[in-house]
PDB file of C-alpha atoms in Angstrom:
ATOM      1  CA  UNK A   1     187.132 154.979  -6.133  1.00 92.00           C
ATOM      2  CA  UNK A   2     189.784 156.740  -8.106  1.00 96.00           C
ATOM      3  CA  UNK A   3     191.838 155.254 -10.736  1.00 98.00           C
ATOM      4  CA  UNK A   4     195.117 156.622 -12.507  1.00 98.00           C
ATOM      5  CA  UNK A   5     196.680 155.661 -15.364  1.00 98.00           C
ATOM      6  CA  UNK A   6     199.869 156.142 -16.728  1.00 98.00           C
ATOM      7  CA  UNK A   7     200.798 155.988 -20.621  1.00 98.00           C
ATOM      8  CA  UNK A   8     203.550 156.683 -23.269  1.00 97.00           C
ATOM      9  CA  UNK A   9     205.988 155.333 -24.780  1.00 97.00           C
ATOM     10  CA  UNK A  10     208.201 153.035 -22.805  1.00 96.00           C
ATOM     11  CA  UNK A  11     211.199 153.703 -24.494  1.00 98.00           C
ATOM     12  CA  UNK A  12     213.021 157.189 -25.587  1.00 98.00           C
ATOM     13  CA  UNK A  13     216.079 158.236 -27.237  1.00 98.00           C
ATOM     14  CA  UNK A  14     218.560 160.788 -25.085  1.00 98.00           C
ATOM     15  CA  UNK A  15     217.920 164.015 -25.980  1.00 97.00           C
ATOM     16  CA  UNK A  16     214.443 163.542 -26.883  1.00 98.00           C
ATOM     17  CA  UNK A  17     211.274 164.428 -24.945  1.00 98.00           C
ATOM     18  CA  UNK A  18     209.498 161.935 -22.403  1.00 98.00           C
ATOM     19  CA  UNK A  19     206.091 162.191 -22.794  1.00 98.00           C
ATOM     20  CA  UNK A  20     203.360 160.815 -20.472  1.00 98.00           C
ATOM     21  CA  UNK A  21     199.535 161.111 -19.625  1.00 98.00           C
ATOM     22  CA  UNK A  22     198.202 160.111 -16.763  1.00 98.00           C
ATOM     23  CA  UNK A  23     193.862 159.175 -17.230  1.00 98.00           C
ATOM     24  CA  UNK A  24     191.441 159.846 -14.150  1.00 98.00           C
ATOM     25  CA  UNK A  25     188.904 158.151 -13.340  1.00 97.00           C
ATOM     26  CA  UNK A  26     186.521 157.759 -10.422  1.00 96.00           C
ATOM     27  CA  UNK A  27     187.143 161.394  -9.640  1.00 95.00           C
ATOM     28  CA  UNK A  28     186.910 165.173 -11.308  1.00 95.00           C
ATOM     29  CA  UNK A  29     190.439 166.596 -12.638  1.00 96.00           C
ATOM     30  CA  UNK A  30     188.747 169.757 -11.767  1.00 94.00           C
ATOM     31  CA  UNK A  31     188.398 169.030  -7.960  1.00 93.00           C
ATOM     32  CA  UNK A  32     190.182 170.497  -5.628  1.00 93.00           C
ATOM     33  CA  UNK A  33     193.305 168.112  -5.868  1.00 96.00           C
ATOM     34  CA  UNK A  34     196.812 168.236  -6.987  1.00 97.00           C
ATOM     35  CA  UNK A  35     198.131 165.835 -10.213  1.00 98.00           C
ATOM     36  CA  UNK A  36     201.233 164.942  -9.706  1.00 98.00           C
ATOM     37  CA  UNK A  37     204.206 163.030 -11.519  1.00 98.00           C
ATOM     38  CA  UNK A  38     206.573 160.926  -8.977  1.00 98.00           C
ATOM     39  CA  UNK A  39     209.959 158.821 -10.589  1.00 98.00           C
ATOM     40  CA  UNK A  40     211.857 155.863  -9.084  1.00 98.00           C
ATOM     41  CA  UNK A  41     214.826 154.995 -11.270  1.00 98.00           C
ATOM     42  CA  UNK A  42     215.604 151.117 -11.084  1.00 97.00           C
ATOM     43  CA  UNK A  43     216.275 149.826  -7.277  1.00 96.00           C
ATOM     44  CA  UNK A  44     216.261 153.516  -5.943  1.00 98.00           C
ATOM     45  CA  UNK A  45     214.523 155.666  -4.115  1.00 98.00           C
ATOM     46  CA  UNK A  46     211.298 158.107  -5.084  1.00 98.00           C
ATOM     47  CA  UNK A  47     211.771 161.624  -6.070  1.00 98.00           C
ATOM     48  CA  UNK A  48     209.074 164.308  -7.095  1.00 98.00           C
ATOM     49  CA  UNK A  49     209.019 165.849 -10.204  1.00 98.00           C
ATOM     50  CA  UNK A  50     205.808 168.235  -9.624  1.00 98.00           C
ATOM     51  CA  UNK A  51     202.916 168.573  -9.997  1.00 97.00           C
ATOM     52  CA  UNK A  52     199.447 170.915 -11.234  1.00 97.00           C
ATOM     53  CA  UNK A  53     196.081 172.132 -10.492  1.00 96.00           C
ATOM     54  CA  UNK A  54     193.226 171.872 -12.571  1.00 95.00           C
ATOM     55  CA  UNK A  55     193.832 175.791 -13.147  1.00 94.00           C
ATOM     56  CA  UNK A  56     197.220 175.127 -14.534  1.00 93.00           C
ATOM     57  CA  UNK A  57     199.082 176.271 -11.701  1.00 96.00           C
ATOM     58  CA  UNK A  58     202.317 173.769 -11.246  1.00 97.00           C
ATOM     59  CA  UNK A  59     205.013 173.140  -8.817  1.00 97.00           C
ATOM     60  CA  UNK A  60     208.012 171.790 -10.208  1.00 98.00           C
ATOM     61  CA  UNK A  61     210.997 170.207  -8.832  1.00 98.00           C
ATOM     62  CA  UNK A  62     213.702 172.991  -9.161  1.00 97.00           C
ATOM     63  CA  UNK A  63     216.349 169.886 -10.166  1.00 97.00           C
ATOM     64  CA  UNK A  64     214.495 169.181 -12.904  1.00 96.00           C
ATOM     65  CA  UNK A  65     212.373 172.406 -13.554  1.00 92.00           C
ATOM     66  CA  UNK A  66     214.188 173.301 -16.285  1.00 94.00           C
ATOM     67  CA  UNK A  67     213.253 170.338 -18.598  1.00 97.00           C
ATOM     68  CA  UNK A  68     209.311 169.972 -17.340  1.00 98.00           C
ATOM     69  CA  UNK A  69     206.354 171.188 -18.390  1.00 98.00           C
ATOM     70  CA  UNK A  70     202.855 169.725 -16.802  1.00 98.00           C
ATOM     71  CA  UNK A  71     199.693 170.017 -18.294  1.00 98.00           C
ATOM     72  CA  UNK A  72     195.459 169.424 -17.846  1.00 98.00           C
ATOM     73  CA  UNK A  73     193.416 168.848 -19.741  1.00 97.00           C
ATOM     74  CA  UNK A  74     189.850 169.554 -18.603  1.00 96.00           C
ATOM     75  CA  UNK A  75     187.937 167.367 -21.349  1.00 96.00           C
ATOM     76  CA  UNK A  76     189.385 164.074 -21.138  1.00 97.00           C
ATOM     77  CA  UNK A  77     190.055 164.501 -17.270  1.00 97.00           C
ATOM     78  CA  UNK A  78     193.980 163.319 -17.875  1.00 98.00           C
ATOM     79  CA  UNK A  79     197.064 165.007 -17.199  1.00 98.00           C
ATOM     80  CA  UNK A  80     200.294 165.191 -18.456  1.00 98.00           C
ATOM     81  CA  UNK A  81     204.200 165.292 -18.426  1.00 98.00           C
ATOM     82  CA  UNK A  82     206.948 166.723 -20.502  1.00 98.00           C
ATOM     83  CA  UNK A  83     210.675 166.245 -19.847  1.00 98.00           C
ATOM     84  CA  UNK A  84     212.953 167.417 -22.377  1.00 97.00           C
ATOM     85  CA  UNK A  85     216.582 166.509 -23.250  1.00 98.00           C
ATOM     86  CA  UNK A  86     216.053 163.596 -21.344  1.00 98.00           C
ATOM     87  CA  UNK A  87     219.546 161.222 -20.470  1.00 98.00           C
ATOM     88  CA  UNK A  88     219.866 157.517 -19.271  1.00 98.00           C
ATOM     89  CA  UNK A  89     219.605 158.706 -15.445  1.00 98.00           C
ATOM     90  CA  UNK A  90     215.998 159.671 -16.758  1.00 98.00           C
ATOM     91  CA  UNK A  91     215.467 156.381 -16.809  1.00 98.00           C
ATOM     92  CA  UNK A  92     212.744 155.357 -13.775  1.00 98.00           C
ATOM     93  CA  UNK A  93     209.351 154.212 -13.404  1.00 98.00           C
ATOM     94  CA  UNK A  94     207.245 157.395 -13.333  1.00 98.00           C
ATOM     95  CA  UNK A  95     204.009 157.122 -11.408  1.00 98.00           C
ATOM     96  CA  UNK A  96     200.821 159.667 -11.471  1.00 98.00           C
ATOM     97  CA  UNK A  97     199.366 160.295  -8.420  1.00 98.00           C
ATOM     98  CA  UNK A  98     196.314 162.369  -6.725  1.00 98.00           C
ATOM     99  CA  UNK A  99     197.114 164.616  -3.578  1.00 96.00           C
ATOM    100  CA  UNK A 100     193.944 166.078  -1.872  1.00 90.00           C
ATOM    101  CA  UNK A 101     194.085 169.749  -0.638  1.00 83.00           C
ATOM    102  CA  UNK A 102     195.106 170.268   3.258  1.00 80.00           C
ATOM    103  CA  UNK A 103     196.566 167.956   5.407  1.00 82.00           C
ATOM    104  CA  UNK A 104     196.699 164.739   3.335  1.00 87.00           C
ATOM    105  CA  UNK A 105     199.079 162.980   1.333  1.00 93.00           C
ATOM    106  CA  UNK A 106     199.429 161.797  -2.288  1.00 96.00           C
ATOM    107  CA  UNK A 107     196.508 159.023  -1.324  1.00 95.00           C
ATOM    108  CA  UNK A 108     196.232 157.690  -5.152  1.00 97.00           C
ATOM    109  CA  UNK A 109     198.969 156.181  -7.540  1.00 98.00           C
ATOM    110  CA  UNK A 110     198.935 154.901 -10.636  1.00 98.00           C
ATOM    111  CA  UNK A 111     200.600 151.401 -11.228  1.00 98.00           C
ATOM    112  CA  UNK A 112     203.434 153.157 -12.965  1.00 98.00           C
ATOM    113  CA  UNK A 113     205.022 153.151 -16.191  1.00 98.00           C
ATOM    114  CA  UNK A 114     208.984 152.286 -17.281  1.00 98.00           C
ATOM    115  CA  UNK A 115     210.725 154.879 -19.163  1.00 98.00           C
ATOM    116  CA  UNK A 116     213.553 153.670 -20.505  1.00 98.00           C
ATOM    117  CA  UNK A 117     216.392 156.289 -22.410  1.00 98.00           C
ATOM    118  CA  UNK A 118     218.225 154.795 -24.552  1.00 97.00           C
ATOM    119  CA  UNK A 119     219.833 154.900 -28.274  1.00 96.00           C
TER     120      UNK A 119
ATOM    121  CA  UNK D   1     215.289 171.427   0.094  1.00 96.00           C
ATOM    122  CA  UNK D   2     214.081 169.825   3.554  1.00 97.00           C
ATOM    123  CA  UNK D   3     216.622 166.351   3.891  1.00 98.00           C
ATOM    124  CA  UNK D   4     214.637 163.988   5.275  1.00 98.00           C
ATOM    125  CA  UNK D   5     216.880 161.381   6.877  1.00 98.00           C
ATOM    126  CA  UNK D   6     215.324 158.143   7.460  1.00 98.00           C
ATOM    127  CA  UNK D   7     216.148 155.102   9.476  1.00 98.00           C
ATOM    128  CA  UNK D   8     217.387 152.423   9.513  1.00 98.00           C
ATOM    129  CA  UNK D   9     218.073 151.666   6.468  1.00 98.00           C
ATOM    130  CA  UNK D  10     216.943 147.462   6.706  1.00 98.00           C
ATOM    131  CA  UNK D  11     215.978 145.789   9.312  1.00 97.00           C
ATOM    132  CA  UNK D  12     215.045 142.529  10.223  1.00 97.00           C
ATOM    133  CA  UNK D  13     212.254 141.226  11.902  1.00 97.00           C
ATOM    134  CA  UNK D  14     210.169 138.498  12.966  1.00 96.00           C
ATOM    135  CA  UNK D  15     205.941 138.282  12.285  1.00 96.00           C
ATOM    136  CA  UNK D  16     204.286 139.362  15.543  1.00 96.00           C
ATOM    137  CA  UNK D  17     207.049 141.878  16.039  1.00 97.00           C
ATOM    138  CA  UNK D  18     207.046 145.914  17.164  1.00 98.00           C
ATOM    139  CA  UNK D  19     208.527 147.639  14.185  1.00 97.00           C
ATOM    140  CA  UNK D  20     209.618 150.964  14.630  1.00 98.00           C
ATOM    141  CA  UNK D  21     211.162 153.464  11.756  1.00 98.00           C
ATOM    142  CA  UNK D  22     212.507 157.190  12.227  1.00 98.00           C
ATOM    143  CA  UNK D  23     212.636 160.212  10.293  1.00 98.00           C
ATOM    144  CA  UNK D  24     214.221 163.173  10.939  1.00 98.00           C
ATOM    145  CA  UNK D  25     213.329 166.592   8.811  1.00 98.00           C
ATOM    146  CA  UNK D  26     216.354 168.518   8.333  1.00 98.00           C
ATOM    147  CA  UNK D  27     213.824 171.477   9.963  1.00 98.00           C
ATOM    148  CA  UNK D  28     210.676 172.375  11.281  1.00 98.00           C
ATOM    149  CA  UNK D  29     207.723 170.808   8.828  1.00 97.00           C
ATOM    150  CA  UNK D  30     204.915 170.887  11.328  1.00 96.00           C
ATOM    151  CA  UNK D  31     202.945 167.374  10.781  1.00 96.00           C
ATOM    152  CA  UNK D  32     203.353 167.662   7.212  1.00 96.00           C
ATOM    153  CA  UNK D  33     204.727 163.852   6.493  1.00 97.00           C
ATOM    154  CA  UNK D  34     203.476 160.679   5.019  1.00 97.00           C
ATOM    155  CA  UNK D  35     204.189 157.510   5.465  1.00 98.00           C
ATOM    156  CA  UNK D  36     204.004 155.079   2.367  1.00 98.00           C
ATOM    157  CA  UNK D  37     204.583 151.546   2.130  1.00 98.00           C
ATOM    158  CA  UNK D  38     205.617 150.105  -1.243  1.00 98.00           C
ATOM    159  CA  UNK D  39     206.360 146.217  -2.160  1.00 98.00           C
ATOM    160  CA  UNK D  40     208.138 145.175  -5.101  1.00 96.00           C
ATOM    161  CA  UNK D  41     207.047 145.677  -8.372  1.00 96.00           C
ATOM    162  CA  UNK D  42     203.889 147.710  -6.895  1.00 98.00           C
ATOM    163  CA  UNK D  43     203.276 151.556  -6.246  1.00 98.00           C
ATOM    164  CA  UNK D  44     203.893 153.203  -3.403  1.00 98.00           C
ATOM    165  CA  UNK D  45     200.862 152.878  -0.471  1.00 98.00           C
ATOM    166  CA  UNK D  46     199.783 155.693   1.582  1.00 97.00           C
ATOM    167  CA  UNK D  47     199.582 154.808   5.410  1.00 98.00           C
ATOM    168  CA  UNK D  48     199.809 158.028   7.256  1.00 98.00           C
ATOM    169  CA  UNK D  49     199.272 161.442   6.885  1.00 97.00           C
ATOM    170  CA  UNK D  50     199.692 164.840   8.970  1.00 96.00           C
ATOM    171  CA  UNK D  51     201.974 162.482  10.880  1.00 97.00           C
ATOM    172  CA  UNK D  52     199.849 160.510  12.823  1.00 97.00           C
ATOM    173  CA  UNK D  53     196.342 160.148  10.762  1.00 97.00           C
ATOM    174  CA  UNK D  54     195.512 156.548   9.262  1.00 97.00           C
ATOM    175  CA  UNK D  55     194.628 156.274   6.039  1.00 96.00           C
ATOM    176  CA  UNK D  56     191.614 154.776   5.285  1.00 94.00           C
ATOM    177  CA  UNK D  57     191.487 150.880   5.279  1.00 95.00           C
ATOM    178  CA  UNK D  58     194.899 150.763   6.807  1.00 97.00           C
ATOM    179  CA  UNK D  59     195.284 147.971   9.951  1.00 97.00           C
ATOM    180  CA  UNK D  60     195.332 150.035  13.029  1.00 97.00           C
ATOM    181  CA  UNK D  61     198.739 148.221  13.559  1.00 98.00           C
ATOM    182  CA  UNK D  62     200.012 150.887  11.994  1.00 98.00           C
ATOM    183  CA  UNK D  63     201.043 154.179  13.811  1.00 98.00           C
ATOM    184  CA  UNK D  64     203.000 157.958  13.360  1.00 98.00           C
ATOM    185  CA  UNK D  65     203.647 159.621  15.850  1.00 98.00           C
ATOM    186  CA  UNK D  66     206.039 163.097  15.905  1.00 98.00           C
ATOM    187  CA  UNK D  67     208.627 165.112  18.212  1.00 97.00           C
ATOM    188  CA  UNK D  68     210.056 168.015  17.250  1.00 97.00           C
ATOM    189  CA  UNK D  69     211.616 167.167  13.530  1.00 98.00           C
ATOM    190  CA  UNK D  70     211.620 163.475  14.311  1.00 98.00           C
ATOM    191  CA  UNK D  71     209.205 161.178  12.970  1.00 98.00           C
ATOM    192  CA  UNK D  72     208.159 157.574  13.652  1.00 98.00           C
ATOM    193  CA  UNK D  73     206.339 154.633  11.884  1.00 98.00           C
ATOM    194  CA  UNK D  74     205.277 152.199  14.270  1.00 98.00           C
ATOM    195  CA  UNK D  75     204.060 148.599  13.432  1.00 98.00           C
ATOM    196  CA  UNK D  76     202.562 147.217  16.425  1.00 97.00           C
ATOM    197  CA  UNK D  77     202.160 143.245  15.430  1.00 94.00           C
ATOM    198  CA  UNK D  78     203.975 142.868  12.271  1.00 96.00           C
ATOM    199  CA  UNK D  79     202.360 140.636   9.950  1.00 96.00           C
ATOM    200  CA  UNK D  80     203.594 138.751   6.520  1.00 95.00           C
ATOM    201  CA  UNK D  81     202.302 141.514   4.345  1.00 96.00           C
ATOM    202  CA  UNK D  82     203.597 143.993   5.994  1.00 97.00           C
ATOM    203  CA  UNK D  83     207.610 142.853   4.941  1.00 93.00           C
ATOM    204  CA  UNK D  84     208.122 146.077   2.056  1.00 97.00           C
ATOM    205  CA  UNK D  85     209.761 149.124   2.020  1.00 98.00           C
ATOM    206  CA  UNK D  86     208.658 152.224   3.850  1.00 98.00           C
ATOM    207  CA  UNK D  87     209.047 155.803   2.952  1.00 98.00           C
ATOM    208  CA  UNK D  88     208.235 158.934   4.448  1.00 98.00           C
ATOM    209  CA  UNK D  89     208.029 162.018   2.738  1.00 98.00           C
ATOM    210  CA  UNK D  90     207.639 165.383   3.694  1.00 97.00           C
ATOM    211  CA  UNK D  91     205.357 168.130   1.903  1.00 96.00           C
ATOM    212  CA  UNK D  92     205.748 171.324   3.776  1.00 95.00           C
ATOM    213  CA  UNK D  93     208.010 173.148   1.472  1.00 96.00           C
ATOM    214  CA  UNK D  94     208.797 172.390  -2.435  1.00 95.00           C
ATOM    215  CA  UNK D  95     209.997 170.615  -3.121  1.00 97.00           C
ATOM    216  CA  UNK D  96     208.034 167.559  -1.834  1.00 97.00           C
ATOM    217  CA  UNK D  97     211.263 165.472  -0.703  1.00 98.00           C
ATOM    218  CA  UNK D  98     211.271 161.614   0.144  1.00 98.00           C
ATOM    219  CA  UNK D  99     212.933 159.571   2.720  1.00 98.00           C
ATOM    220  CA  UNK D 100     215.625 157.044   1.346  1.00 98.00           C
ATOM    221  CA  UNK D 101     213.507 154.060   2.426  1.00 98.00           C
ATOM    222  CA  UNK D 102     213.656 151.172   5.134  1.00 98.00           C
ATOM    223  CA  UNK D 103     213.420 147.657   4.090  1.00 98.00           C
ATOM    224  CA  UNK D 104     211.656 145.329   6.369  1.00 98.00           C
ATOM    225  CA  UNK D 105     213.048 141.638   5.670  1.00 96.00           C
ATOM    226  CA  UNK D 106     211.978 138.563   7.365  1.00 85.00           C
TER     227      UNK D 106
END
């Protein structure tokens, strides 16, 4: 069964860079799935960020596409998230999560991590 | 980007009872929605996807069904872990948009 795992610092100052890694297990990064990054800022709703392919191919949220960068890494099957200049409506719980090719959904979430931005 | 405008917001609702949520794609997506159940504190479930197919190991209770660019959660029987908030999500287009959620309260 696959696991996710989020990690990173739980607390960053505006204008800095959030950085998180997300750790597979239970399945290949290089399968034919779809790493993605999903945030929920405190009592809101869920909003996708983007997400990669094992090749390195990414879809980003064009709201926030600017600021991201996603990355793989192959060798210790993990994954990872960059957003820049971050400000206090950055603040959310960000959650990996696994979506399979075709027809199906984003069956696999991590337990998330809170990112809080502040001085 | 797709809206996807779910509803209601809340409702209210007894154990045993039919439970029925809508969302409505602000265009064509084909069957390309999920339905996700998260309770507090917790990550977000998957139910459904392609509209109407169960994930695996969820109660049958649960159903999606679609017409046109309107989309419905159905929980036939609802049971005391089943009170959470539901979201459905579309991922036809980028980018991937959510619902705004419906709380189910007791």
């Amino acid at each position: 069964q696959v696991q996710l795992q989020e990690s990173g610092p739980g607390l960053v100052k505006p204008s800095d860079t959030l950085s998180l890694t997300c750790a597979v297990s239970g399945d290949s990064i290089s399968s034919d799935n779809w790493w993605g990054w999903i945030r929920q800022p405190p009592g809101k709703g869920l909003e996708w960020i983007g997400y990669i392919y094992y090749s390195g191919s990414a879809y980003y949220n064009p709201s926030l596409k600017s600021r991201v960068i996603m990355s793989v890494d192959t060798s210790k099957n993990q994954f990872s998230l960059k957003l820049n200049s971050v400000t206090a409506v950055d603040t959310a719980v960000y959650y990996c999560a696994r979506k399979k090719g075709g027809w199906y959904d984003f069956d696999s979430w991590g337990q998330g991590t809170l990112v809080t931005v502040s001085s | 980007d797709i809206q996807m405008t779910q509803s209601p917001s809340s409702l209210s609702a007894s154990v045993g009872d039919r439970v029925t949520i809508t969302c409505r794609a602000s265009q064509d997506i084909s069957n390309w929605l999920a339905w996700y159940q998260q309770k507090p504190e917790k990550a977000p479930k998957s139910l459904i996807y392609g509209a109407s197919n169960l994930q695996t190991g969820v109660p049958s209770r649960f159903s999606g069904s679609r017409s046109g660019t309107d989309f419905t959660l159905t929980i036939s029987g609802l049971q005391p872990e089943d009170f959470a908030t539901y979201y459905c999500q579309q991922y036809s287009y980028h980018p991937l948009t959510f619902g705004g959620g419906t709380k189910v309260e007791i």
